[in-house]
């Protein structure tokens, strides 16, 4: 059994790396979209707010797999060739961005109005207010929900295996196909996903504690 | 453009009017404050005092009338009979010259007392770290908090927080200071220390517009008392005139609530 695992290890490791890569890209891109979208919801003019609101509500109501298929199979139909990996990252980022936008909006909205009054009263500009007063307080409120989203995204990243990206899930599937050891290797995959997410949750909890001291 | 406003008129309101939807909050307020004057605004809650203060540094928009701080219009300029909102940068520059102290302190909870006072000095006044620090320290010492520089707001009492908030506002060296019920959220035993700092500022020649329910403070520190009710100035005069010889029934009725304290 040890031999079996060892011989499959390189393939599984490469799959794990792809899962990490996809998740990291999605979280990065999704967070950028989310912060932008959240600020749009909070401070944008009415047309912008409506557009972002539509994006957030729509994307949160569509299954991620449908999004991935729509981009992977749909984009070529309008003349845009995307690789499976890019399609997966794009679809999940749009989904992640919608969630993060709502998290950012909620976090900033929960900061008392008096904080903005005080910052305005000092003569701080919009950017200075965000940077020195709003964001430092919002981060503490964003972090727990963001970590939850990150965990969801890592789990959802396994969906890219359905457009034949060889991530951890797909790699394990291939190993199972070759070895017929389904129980063993799916257990390995489960353990790896769990460890990844557990570590992330722990790190999040520690950061949260550190921030809340200040 | 030469401004006809005399230099000593630091703050001027002309026919200030403000409504939220259907409810009229300010119904044409005219008021002038001279340099170094301490004006105390009294009146029942809902009379528009707080809104008036918030209009002066444009935390609230207003629909009619004019506000001038040191001759400069607040929020809007008039061009060809139309009001045009001033650019944000102009509004921010004006706000930096108008210090405001809030009922609920509004300190930045993620910064120490020192950093709270330094923020505006660094970012708005553009002082370097050393100058900002020494100015902040000297103001915190002046309000009696030289030993609390590195405390976070949550570690301070309400009275201490409000004194930090005053230091934060005064350190900007504003032309006028606005106090919006600065002691209303404090436990009774902490009111005195904050009023003491305010009286000290008044004595130093700071121009102040104070909204308060502390009638003893109004009488002792105020140069002029203005009584507002239902969005209008009803009566004004020296503390002696207003407190000892009120003319209108509304002011008499209002003062009756405080009679045991006077």
Short mmCIF file of C-alpha atoms in Angstrom, two decimals:
data_model
loop_
_atom_site.label_atom_id
_atom_site.label_comp_id
_atom_site.label_asym_id
_atom_site.label_seq_id
_atom_site.Cartn_x
_atom_site.Cartn_y
_atom_site.Cartn_z
CA UNK A 1 0.00 0.00 0.00
CA UNK A 2 2.85 2.36 0.89
CA UNK A 3 4.43 1.51 -2.42
CA UNK A 4 1.19 2.24 -4.20
CA UNK A 5 0.91 5.67 -2.61
CA UNK A 6 4.55 6.50 -3.22
CA UNK A 7 4.36 5.61 -6.88
CA UNK A 8 1.30 7.84 -7.33
CA UNK A 9 2.72 10.64 -5.21
CA UNK A 10 4.21 12.73 -8.02
CA UNK A 11 0.92 12.83 -9.92
CA UNK A 12 -1.07 13.67 -6.79
CA UNK A 13 1.49 16.32 -5.81
CA UNK A 14 1.19 17.95 -9.22
CA UNK A 15 -2.60 17.87 -8.86
CA UNK A 16 -2.36 19.46 -5.44
CA UNK A 17 -0.16 22.19 -6.88
CA UNK A 18 -2.74 22.93 -9.59
CA UNK A 19 -5.49 23.07 -6.95
CA UNK A 20 -3.39 25.53 -4.95
CA UNK A 21 -2.63 27.58 -8.05
CA UNK A 22 -6.28 27.74 -9.16
CA UNK A 23 -7.46 28.59 -5.65
CA UNK A 24 -4.82 31.27 -5.16
CA UNK A 25 -5.62 32.91 -8.51
CA UNK A 26 -9.34 32.80 -7.80
CA UNK A 27 -8.95 34.27 -4.31
CA UNK A 28 -6.65 37.02 -5.56
CA UNK A 29 -8.78 37.97 -8.55
CA UNK A 30 -12.02 37.45 -6.62
CA UNK A 31 -10.81 39.68 -3.79
CA UNK A 32 -9.82 42.45 -6.19
CA UNK A 33 -13.23 42.24 -7.86
CA UNK A 34 -14.89 42.01 -4.46
CA UNK A 35 -13.18 45.04 -2.94
CA UNK A 36 -13.93 47.06 -6.07
CA UNK A 37 -17.52 45.81 -6.13
CA UNK A 38 -17.98 46.44 -2.40
CA UNK A 39 -16.75 50.02 -2.74
CA UNK A 40 -19.02 50.45 -5.75
CA UNK A 41 -22.00 49.33 -3.67
CA UNK A 42 -21.02 51.67 -0.84
CA UNK A 43 -19.84 54.81 -2.56
CA UNK A 44 -20.82 54.50 -6.22
CA UNK A 45 -23.42 56.60 -7.95
CA UNK A 46 -26.83 55.08 -8.55
CA UNK A 47 -26.10 53.51 -11.96
CA UNK A 48 -22.91 51.87 -10.71
CA UNK A 49 -24.65 50.61 -7.59
CA UNK A 50 -27.39 49.05 -9.67
CA UNK A 51 -24.92 47.33 -11.98
CA UNK A 52 -22.87 45.92 -9.09
CA UNK A 53 -25.98 44.91 -7.18
CA UNK A 54 -27.21 43.02 -10.26
CA UNK A 55 -23.82 41.31 -10.63
CA UNK A 56 -23.66 40.31 -6.97
CA UNK A 57 -27.20 38.98 -6.74
CA UNK A 58 -27.03 37.13 -10.06
CA UNK A 59 -23.67 35.50 -9.53
CA UNK A 60 -24.53 34.34 -6.04
CA UNK A 61 -27.61 32.60 -7.42
CA UNK A 62 -25.89 30.58 -10.15
CA UNK A 63 -24.19 27.23 -9.45
CA UNK A 64 -20.45 27.50 -9.93
CA UNK A 65 -20.41 24.52 -12.28
CA UNK A 66 -22.87 26.24 -14.61
CA UNK A 67 -20.60 29.29 -14.63
CA UNK A 68 -17.56 27.19 -15.49
CA UNK A 69 -19.39 25.39 -18.33
CA UNK A 70 -20.83 28.68 -19.59
CA UNK A 71 -17.38 30.19 -19.94
CA UNK A 72 -15.54 27.09 -21.12
CA UNK A 73 -18.12 26.07 -23.73
CA UNK A 74 -19.76 29.45 -24.25
CA UNK A 75 -16.79 31.72 -24.89
CA UNK A 76 -15.52 29.80 -27.95
CA UNK A 77 -18.98 30.26 -29.47
CA UNK A 78 -18.43 34.02 -29.42
CA UNK A 79 -14.91 33.63 -30.77
CA UNK A 80 -12.97 33.68 -27.50
CA UNK A 81 -10.72 30.69 -26.99
CA UNK A 82 -10.03 30.03 -23.34
CA UNK A 83 -8.14 27.13 -21.82
CA UNK A 84 -9.96 24.98 -19.30
CA UNK A 85 -7.81 26.35 -16.52
CA UNK A 86 -8.49 30.00 -17.44
CA UNK A 87 -12.21 29.29 -17.82
CA UNK A 88 -12.28 27.70 -14.38
CA UNK A 89 -10.34 30.51 -12.74
CA UNK A 90 -12.48 33.16 -14.43
CA UNK A 91 -15.80 31.52 -13.48
CA UNK A 92 -14.82 30.92 -9.87
CA UNK A 93 -13.34 34.42 -9.56
CA UNK A 94 -16.60 36.00 -10.69
CA UNK A 95 -18.42 33.88 -8.13
CA UNK A 96 -15.87 34.67 -5.40
CA UNK A 97 -15.94 38.38 -6.27
CA UNK A 98 -19.69 38.55 -5.77
CA UNK A 99 -19.37 37.04 -2.31
CA UNK A 100 -16.42 39.23 -1.30
CA UNK A 101 -18.24 42.35 -2.56
CA UNK A 102 -21.12 41.59 -0.21
CA UNK A 103 -18.70 40.86 2.66
CA UNK A 104 -16.84 44.14 2.10
CA UNK A 105 -20.07 46.11 1.84
CA UNK A 106 -21.41 44.63 5.05
CA UNK A 107 -18.15 45.15 6.94
CA UNK A 108 -17.78 48.79 5.95
CA UNK A 109 -21.46 49.52 6.52
CA UNK A 110 -21.16 48.18 10.07
CA UNK A 111 -18.55 50.81 10.97
CA UNK A 112 -20.37 53.55 12.90
CA UNK A 113 -21.24 56.69 10.94
CA UNK A 114 -19.35 58.74 13.53
CA UNK A 115 -16.04 57.38 12.25
CA UNK A 116 -16.64 58.92 8.85
CA UNK A 117 -17.88 62.14 10.47
CA UNK A 118 -14.68 62.41 12.51
CA UNK A 119 -12.50 61.66 9.49
CA UNK A 120 -14.38 64.20 7.37
CA UNK A 121 -14.14 66.72 10.19
CA UNK A 122 -10.35 66.50 10.15
CA UNK A 123 -10.37 67.31 6.44
CA UNK A 124 -9.23 63.87 5.24
CA UNK A 125 -9.81 63.10 1.56
CA UNK A 126 -11.85 60.10 0.41
CA UNK A 127 -8.71 58.01 -0.13
CA UNK A 128 -7.21 59.02 3.20
CA UNK A 129 -10.45 58.14 4.97
CA UNK A 130 -10.52 54.70 3.39
CA UNK A 131 -6.85 54.02 4.02
CA UNK A 132 -6.48 55.25 7.60
CA UNK A 133 -9.94 55.02 9.10
CA UNK A 134 -12.28 52.67 7.22
CA UNK A 135 -10.10 49.82 5.91
CA UNK A 136 -8.17 49.11 9.11
CA UNK A 137 -11.48 48.72 10.93
CA UNK A 138 -13.14 46.84 8.09
CA UNK A 139 -10.36 44.24 7.79
CA UNK A 140 -11.13 42.79 11.22
CA UNK A 141 -14.77 42.43 10.22
CA UNK A 142 -13.99 41.08 6.73
CA UNK A 143 -11.44 38.47 7.76
CA UNK A 144 -13.66 35.76 9.32
CA UNK A 145 -16.12 35.78 6.41
CA UNK A 146 -13.29 35.97 3.89
CA UNK A 147 -11.67 32.85 5.34
CA UNK A 148 -15.00 31.03 5.06
CA UNK A 149 -15.20 32.07 1.42
CA UNK A 150 -11.62 30.94 0.84
CA UNK A 151 -12.45 27.51 2.25
CA UNK A 152 -15.50 27.30 -0.02
CA UNK A 153 -13.39 28.31 -3.01
CA UNK A 154 -10.74 25.66 -2.35
CA UNK A 155 -13.48 23.05 -2.21
CA UNK A 156 -15.19 24.43 -5.31
CA UNK A 157 -11.90 24.39 -7.19
CA UNK A 158 -12.42 20.64 -7.56
CA UNK A 159 -15.14 21.50 -10.10
CA UNK A 160 -12.47 22.45 -12.65
CA UNK A 161 -11.75 18.73 -12.93
CA UNK A 162 -15.03 18.51 -14.86
CA UNK A 163 -13.52 20.54 -17.70
CA UNK A 164 -10.50 18.22 -17.50
CA UNK A 165 -8.06 20.36 -15.57
CA UNK A 166 -5.80 17.96 -13.74
CA UNK A 167 -6.20 19.33 -10.25
CA UNK A 168 -6.06 17.26 -7.07
CA UNK A 169 -9.47 15.72 -7.70
CA UNK A 170 -8.70 14.83 -11.31
CA UNK A 171 -5.24 13.51 -10.44
CA UNK A 172 -6.72 11.23 -7.82
CA UNK A 173 -9.38 10.08 -10.26
CA UNK A 174 -6.67 9.11 -12.72
CA UNK A 175 -4.75 7.25 -10.02
CA UNK A 176 -7.91 5.41 -9.01
CA UNK A 177 -8.54 4.52 -12.62
CA UNK A 178 -5.12 2.95 -12.84
CA UNK A 179 -4.92 1.25 -9.44
CA UNK A 180 -8.59 0.47 -8.68
CA UNK A 181 -7.94 1.66 -5.08
CA UNK A 182 -10.86 4.06 -4.86
CA UNK A 183 -11.34 4.12 -1.10
CA UNK A 184 -7.65 4.61 -0.34
CA UNK A 185 -6.98 7.43 -2.81
CA UNK A 186 -10.20 9.32 -2.27
CA UNK A 187 -9.33 9.21 1.43
CA UNK A 188 -5.94 10.71 0.55
CA UNK A 189 -7.65 13.46 -1.47
CA UNK A 190 -10.10 14.16 1.34
CA UNK A 191 -7.25 14.35 3.86
CA UNK A 192 -5.31 16.78 1.68
CA UNK A 193 -8.34 19.09 1.12
CA UNK A 194 -9.10 18.96 4.80
CA UNK A 195 -5.55 19.78 5.86
CA UNK A 196 -5.43 22.69 3.45
CA UNK A 197 -8.67 24.17 4.70
CA UNK A 198 -8.00 23.44 8.34
CA UNK A 199 -4.66 25.24 8.13
CA UNK A 200 -6.34 28.19 6.46
CA UNK A 201 -9.05 28.39 9.12
CA UNK A 202 -6.46 28.23 11.87
CA UNK A 203 -4.35 30.94 10.30
CA UNK A 204 -7.48 33.05 9.93
CA UNK A 205 -8.40 32.60 13.55
CA UNK A 206 -4.92 33.60 14.67
CA UNK A 207 -4.91 36.72 12.48
CA UNK A 208 -8.33 37.65 13.78
CA UNK A 209 -7.10 37.42 17.36
CA UNK A 210 -4.06 39.53 16.59
CA UNK A 211 -6.06 42.26 14.85
CA UNK A 212 -8.73 42.44 17.52
CA UNK A 213 -6.16 43.38 20.15
CA UNK A 214 -5.50 46.72 18.55
CA UNK B 1 -12.91 89.25 -5.47
CA UNK B 2 -12.73 91.68 -2.51
CA UNK B 3 -14.83 90.43 0.36
CA UNK B 4 -16.92 92.97 2.24
CA UNK B 5 -16.96 90.79 5.39
CA UNK B 6 -14.93 92.40 8.17
CA UNK B 7 -12.01 90.29 9.32
CA UNK B 8 -13.25 89.86 12.84
CA UNK B 9 -16.44 88.16 11.71
CA UNK B 10 -15.18 84.58 11.73
CA UNK B 11 -18.39 82.77 11.10
CA UNK B 12 -21.47 84.01 9.39
CA UNK B 13 -24.79 82.29 8.70
CA UNK B 14 -27.31 84.01 6.45
CA UNK B 15 -30.81 82.61 6.21
CA UNK B 16 -29.62 79.03 6.69
CA UNK B 17 -32.39 76.58 5.85
CA UNK B 18 -32.37 72.80 5.86
CA UNK B 19 -35.01 70.14 5.54
CA UNK B 20 -35.04 66.36 5.56
CA UNK B 21 -37.84 65.48 3.17
CA UNK B 22 -40.95 67.20 4.50
CA UNK B 23 -39.63 68.13 7.91
CA UNK B 24 -38.08 71.57 8.17
CA UNK B 25 -35.08 71.43 10.51
CA UNK B 26 -33.66 74.93 10.08
CA UNK B 27 -35.99 77.74 9.00
CA UNK B 28 -33.69 80.61 8.11
CA UNK B 29 -31.01 81.13 10.73
CA UNK B 30 -28.89 84.30 10.79
CA UNK B 31 -25.90 84.29 13.07
CA UNK B 32 -22.49 85.93 13.32
CA UNK B 33 -19.60 84.97 15.50
CA UNK B 34 -16.66 87.28 16.05
CA UNK B 35 -13.10 86.14 16.41
CA UNK B 36 -12.46 84.93 19.96
CA UNK B 37 -16.14 84.84 20.81
CA UNK B 38 -17.66 81.93 22.74
CA UNK B 39 -21.22 81.44 21.62
CA UNK B 40 -23.40 78.93 23.41
CA UNK B 41 -26.39 77.48 21.61
CA UNK B 42 -29.19 76.20 23.82
CA UNK B 43 -32.64 74.84 23.13
CA UNK B 44 -34.82 71.77 23.44
CA UNK B 45 -33.79 68.62 21.61
CA UNK B 46 -35.00 68.63 18.04
CA UNK B 47 -34.63 72.41 17.82
CA UNK B 48 -31.96 72.09 15.12
CA UNK B 49 -28.83 72.89 17.15
CA UNK B 50 -26.89 69.80 16.14
CA UNK B 51 -27.95 70.09 12.51
CA UNK B 52 -26.82 73.71 12.51
CA UNK B 53 -23.39 72.67 13.75
CA UNK B 54 -23.13 69.87 11.20
CA UNK B 55 -23.99 72.25 8.38
CA UNK B 56 -21.13 74.55 9.35
CA UNK B 57 -18.48 71.98 8.45
CA UNK B 58 -20.70 70.54 5.76
CA UNK B 59 -21.35 67.17 7.36
CA UNK B 60 -24.92 68.02 6.33
CA UNK B 61 -25.97 69.62 3.09
CA UNK B 62 -28.30 72.59 3.33
CA UNK B 63 -30.88 73.79 0.86
CA UNK B 64 -30.90 77.54 1.28
CA UNK B 65 -28.90 80.40 2.71
CA UNK B 66 -25.17 80.89 3.08
CA UNK B 67 -22.45 79.92 5.49
CA UNK B 68 -19.15 81.79 5.50
CA UNK B 69 -16.12 80.74 7.53
CA UNK B 70 -13.61 83.55 7.62
CA UNK B 71 -15.24 84.95 4.50
CA UNK B 72 -15.05 81.66 2.57
CA UNK B 73 -18.29 80.00 1.50
CA UNK B 74 -19.02 76.54 2.94
CA UNK B 75 -20.21 73.81 0.58
CA UNK B 76 -21.53 75.89 -2.28
CA UNK B 77 -20.67 78.95 -4.29
CA UNK B 78 -23.28 81.08 -5.94
CA UNK B 79 -22.84 81.74 -9.62
CA UNK B 80 -25.41 83.57 -11.65
CA UNK B 81 -28.02 82.97 -8.96
CA UNK B 82 -27.37 79.21 -8.89
CA UNK B 83 -25.75 77.19 -6.17
CA UNK B 84 -22.83 75.09 -7.29
CA UNK B 85 -21.31 72.52 -4.97
CA UNK B 86 -17.65 73.22 -4.28
CA UNK B 87 -15.05 70.56 -5.18
CA UNK B 88 -14.35 67.96 -2.49
CA UNK B 89 -10.80 69.22 -2.00
CA UNK B 90 -12.05 72.73 -1.23
CA UNK B 91 -14.62 71.36 1.19
CA UNK B 92 -11.96 69.22 2.90
CA UNK B 93 -9.63 72.22 3.26
CA UNK B 94 -12.43 74.21 4.87
CA UNK B 95 -13.26 71.34 7.23
CA UNK B 96 -9.66 71.20 8.42
CA UNK B 97 -10.09 74.81 9.60
CA UNK B 98 -13.26 73.99 11.53
CA UNK B 99 -12.66 71.73 14.52
CA UNK B 100 -15.52 69.54 15.64
CA UNK B 101 -16.08 67.61 18.85
CA UNK B 102 -18.90 65.05 18.81
CA UNK B 103 -21.27 63.82 21.47
CA UNK B 104 -20.04 60.25 20.97
CA UNK B 105 -16.30 61.17 20.82
CA UNK B 106 -15.76 59.25 17.57
CA UNK B 107 -12.13 58.44 18.28
CA UNK B 108 -10.53 55.99 15.87
CA UNK B 109 -10.57 52.76 17.91
CA UNK B 110 -7.62 51.15 16.11
CA UNK B 111 -5.24 54.00 16.93
CA UNK B 112 -3.64 55.09 20.18
CA UNK B 113 -4.52 58.48 21.67
CA UNK B 114 -1.31 59.87 20.20
CA UNK B 115 -2.04 58.47 16.72
CA UNK B 116 -5.58 59.81 16.84
CA UNK B 117 -4.21 63.32 17.34
CA UNK B 118 -1.38 62.85 14.85
CA UNK B 119 -3.49 61.58 11.93
CA UNK B 120 -4.81 64.94 10.75
CA UNK B 121 -1.47 66.63 11.42
CA UNK B 122 0.35 64.12 9.23
CA UNK B 123 -2.20 63.64 6.45
CA UNK B 124 -3.90 67.02 6.21
CA UNK B 125 -1.42 69.50 7.71
CA UNK B 126 1.44 67.51 6.15
CA UNK B 127 3.70 67.84 9.20
CA UNK B 128 6.59 65.39 9.35
CA UNK B 129 6.51 62.61 11.93
CA UNK B 130 8.57 64.49 14.52
CA UNK B 131 6.67 67.78 14.32
CA UNK B 132 3.31 66.01 14.33
CA UNK B 133 4.33 63.97 17.35
CA UNK B 134 5.56 66.90 19.40
CA UNK B 135 2.48 68.98 18.61
CA UNK B 136 0.19 66.05 19.46
CA UNK B 137 2.05 65.33 22.70
CA UNK B 138 1.86 68.95 23.81
CA UNK B 139 -1.89 69.09 23.21
CA UNK B 140 -2.48 65.79 24.98
CA UNK B 141 -0.47 67.12 27.92
CA UNK B 142 -2.52 70.29 27.90
CA UNK B 143 -5.76 68.29 28.24
CA UNK B 144 -4.16 66.32 31.07
CA UNK B 145 -3.45 63.10 29.17
CA UNK B 146 0.34 63.20 28.86
CA UNK B 147 0.41 59.81 30.56
CA UNK B 148 -2.04 58.16 28.16
CA UNK B 149 -0.28 58.69 24.83
CA UNK B 150 -0.13 55.00 23.98
CA UNK B 151 -3.55 54.01 25.30
CA UNK B 152 -6.23 52.86 22.92
CA UNK B 153 -9.66 54.53 23.18
CA UNK B 154 -11.17 51.37 24.67
CA UNK B 155 -8.72 51.67 27.57
CA UNK B 156 -9.81 55.23 28.38
CA UNK B 157 -12.81 56.55 30.31
CA UNK B 158 -15.43 58.57 28.46
CA UNK B 159 -14.05 61.81 29.86
CA UNK B 160 -10.53 60.89 28.77
CA UNK B 161 -11.75 59.90 25.31
CA UNK B 162 -13.53 63.21 24.89
CA UNK B 163 -10.40 65.09 25.97
CA UNK B 164 -8.39 63.18 23.34
CA UNK B 165 -11.07 64.13 20.80
CA UNK B 166 -10.72 67.79 21.79
CA UNK B 167 -6.93 67.58 21.48
CA UNK B 168 -7.35 65.93 18.06
CA UNK B 169 -9.52 68.81 16.86
CA UNK B 170 -7.58 71.71 18.42
CA UNK B 171 -4.18 70.40 17.32
CA UNK B 172 -5.23 71.17 13.74
CA UNK B 173 -5.23 74.84 14.80
CA UNK B 174 -8.72 75.47 13.46
CA UNK B 175 -10.20 78.94 13.13
CA UNK B 176 -13.30 77.93 15.03
CA UNK B 177 -14.23 75.00 17.25
CA UNK B 178 -17.68 73.39 17.25
CA UNK B 179 -18.81 71.37 20.27
CA UNK B 180 -21.86 69.18 19.74
CA UNK B 181 -23.17 68.22 23.19
CA UNK B 182 -19.66 67.20 24.13
CA UNK B 183 -20.63 66.07 27.63
CA UNK B 184 -24.07 64.54 27.03
CA UNK B 185 -22.78 60.98 26.72
CA UNK B 186 -20.65 61.17 29.87
CA UNK B 187 -21.29 59.88 33.35
CA UNK B 188 -22.02 62.87 35.59
CA UNK B 189 -18.73 62.62 37.49
CA UNK B 190 -16.76 62.89 34.22
CA UNK B 191 -18.52 65.98 32.88
CA UNK B 192 -16.41 68.41 34.88
CA UNK B 193 -13.04 67.42 33.44
CA UNK B 194 -14.27 67.95 29.87
CA UNK B 195 -15.96 71.28 30.65
CA UNK B 196 -12.72 72.33 32.35
CA UNK B 197 -10.76 71.75 29.15
CA UNK B 198 -13.39 73.66 27.16
CA UNK B 199 -13.28 76.60 29.58
CA UNK B 200 -9.50 76.61 29.33
CA UNK B 201 -9.74 76.79 25.53
CA UNK B 202 -12.26 79.61 25.72
CA UNK B 203 -9.92 81.57 27.99
CA UNK B 204 -7.08 81.13 25.50
CA UNK B 205 -9.08 83.09 22.93
CA UNK B 206 -10.40 80.24 20.77
CA UNK B 207 -13.53 81.06 18.79
CA UNK B 208 -16.13 78.54 19.89
CA UNK B 209 -19.67 77.54 19.05
CA UNK B 210 -20.95 75.28 21.81
CA UNK B 211 -24.16 73.27 21.86
CA UNK B 212 -24.77 72.15 25.42
CA UNK B 213 -27.31 71.47 28.12
CA UNK B 214 -24.83 72.50 30.82
CA UNK B 215 -26.38 75.82 31.80
CA UNK B 216 -23.83 76.64 34.48
CA UNK B 217 -21.07 76.32 31.88
CA UNK B 218 -23.07 78.44 29.43
CA UNK B 219 -23.46 81.18 32.02
CA UNK B 220 -19.87 81.16 33.21
CA UNK B 221 -17.98 80.64 29.96
CA UNK B 222 -20.31 81.88 27.22
CA UNK B 223 -19.99 85.42 25.90
CA UNK B 224 -23.32 85.22 24.18
CA UNK B 225 -26.22 82.79 24.50
CA UNK B 226 -28.47 81.91 21.60
CA UNK B 227 -31.75 80.11 22.24
CA UNK B 228 -33.15 78.05 19.38
CA UNK B 229 -36.52 76.40 19.04
CA UNK B 230 -38.12 74.68 16.06
CA UNK B 231 -35.37 75.62 13.66
CA UNK B 232 -35.27 79.31 14.50
CA UNK B 233 -33.34 81.61 16.78
CA UNK B 234 -35.93 82.76 19.29
CA UNK B 235 -33.87 84.89 21.62
CA UNK B 236 -30.26 85.82 22.24
CA UNK B 237 -28.14 88.01 24.45
CA UNK B 238 -25.52 88.00 27.18
CA UNK B 239 -25.74 85.23 29.77
CA UNK B 240 -27.24 87.71 32.24
CA UNK B 241 -29.93 88.82 29.79
CA UNK B 242 -30.86 85.32 28.70
CA UNK B 243 -30.76 83.54 32.03
CA UNK B 244 -31.87 86.30 34.40
CA UNK B 245 -34.30 88.16 32.23
CA UNK B 246 -35.72 85.91 29.51
CA UNK B 247 -38.21 87.71 27.26
CA UNK B 248 -40.10 84.98 25.44
CA UNK B 249 -42.42 82.40 26.93
CA UNK B 250 -40.62 79.63 25.10
CA UNK B 251 -37.26 80.49 26.65
CA UNK B 252 -38.87 80.87 30.08
CA UNK B 253 -40.47 77.44 29.72
CA UNK B 254 -37.18 75.93 28.56
CA UNK B 255 -35.17 77.43 31.42
CA UNK B 256 -37.67 76.18 33.97
CA UNK B 257 -36.34 72.64 33.36
CA UNK B 258 -32.97 73.76 34.65
CA UNK B 259 -34.04 76.07 37.47
CA UNK B 260 -32.77 73.86 40.30
CA UNK B 261 -29.28 73.91 38.77
CA UNK B 262 -29.15 77.68 38.30
#
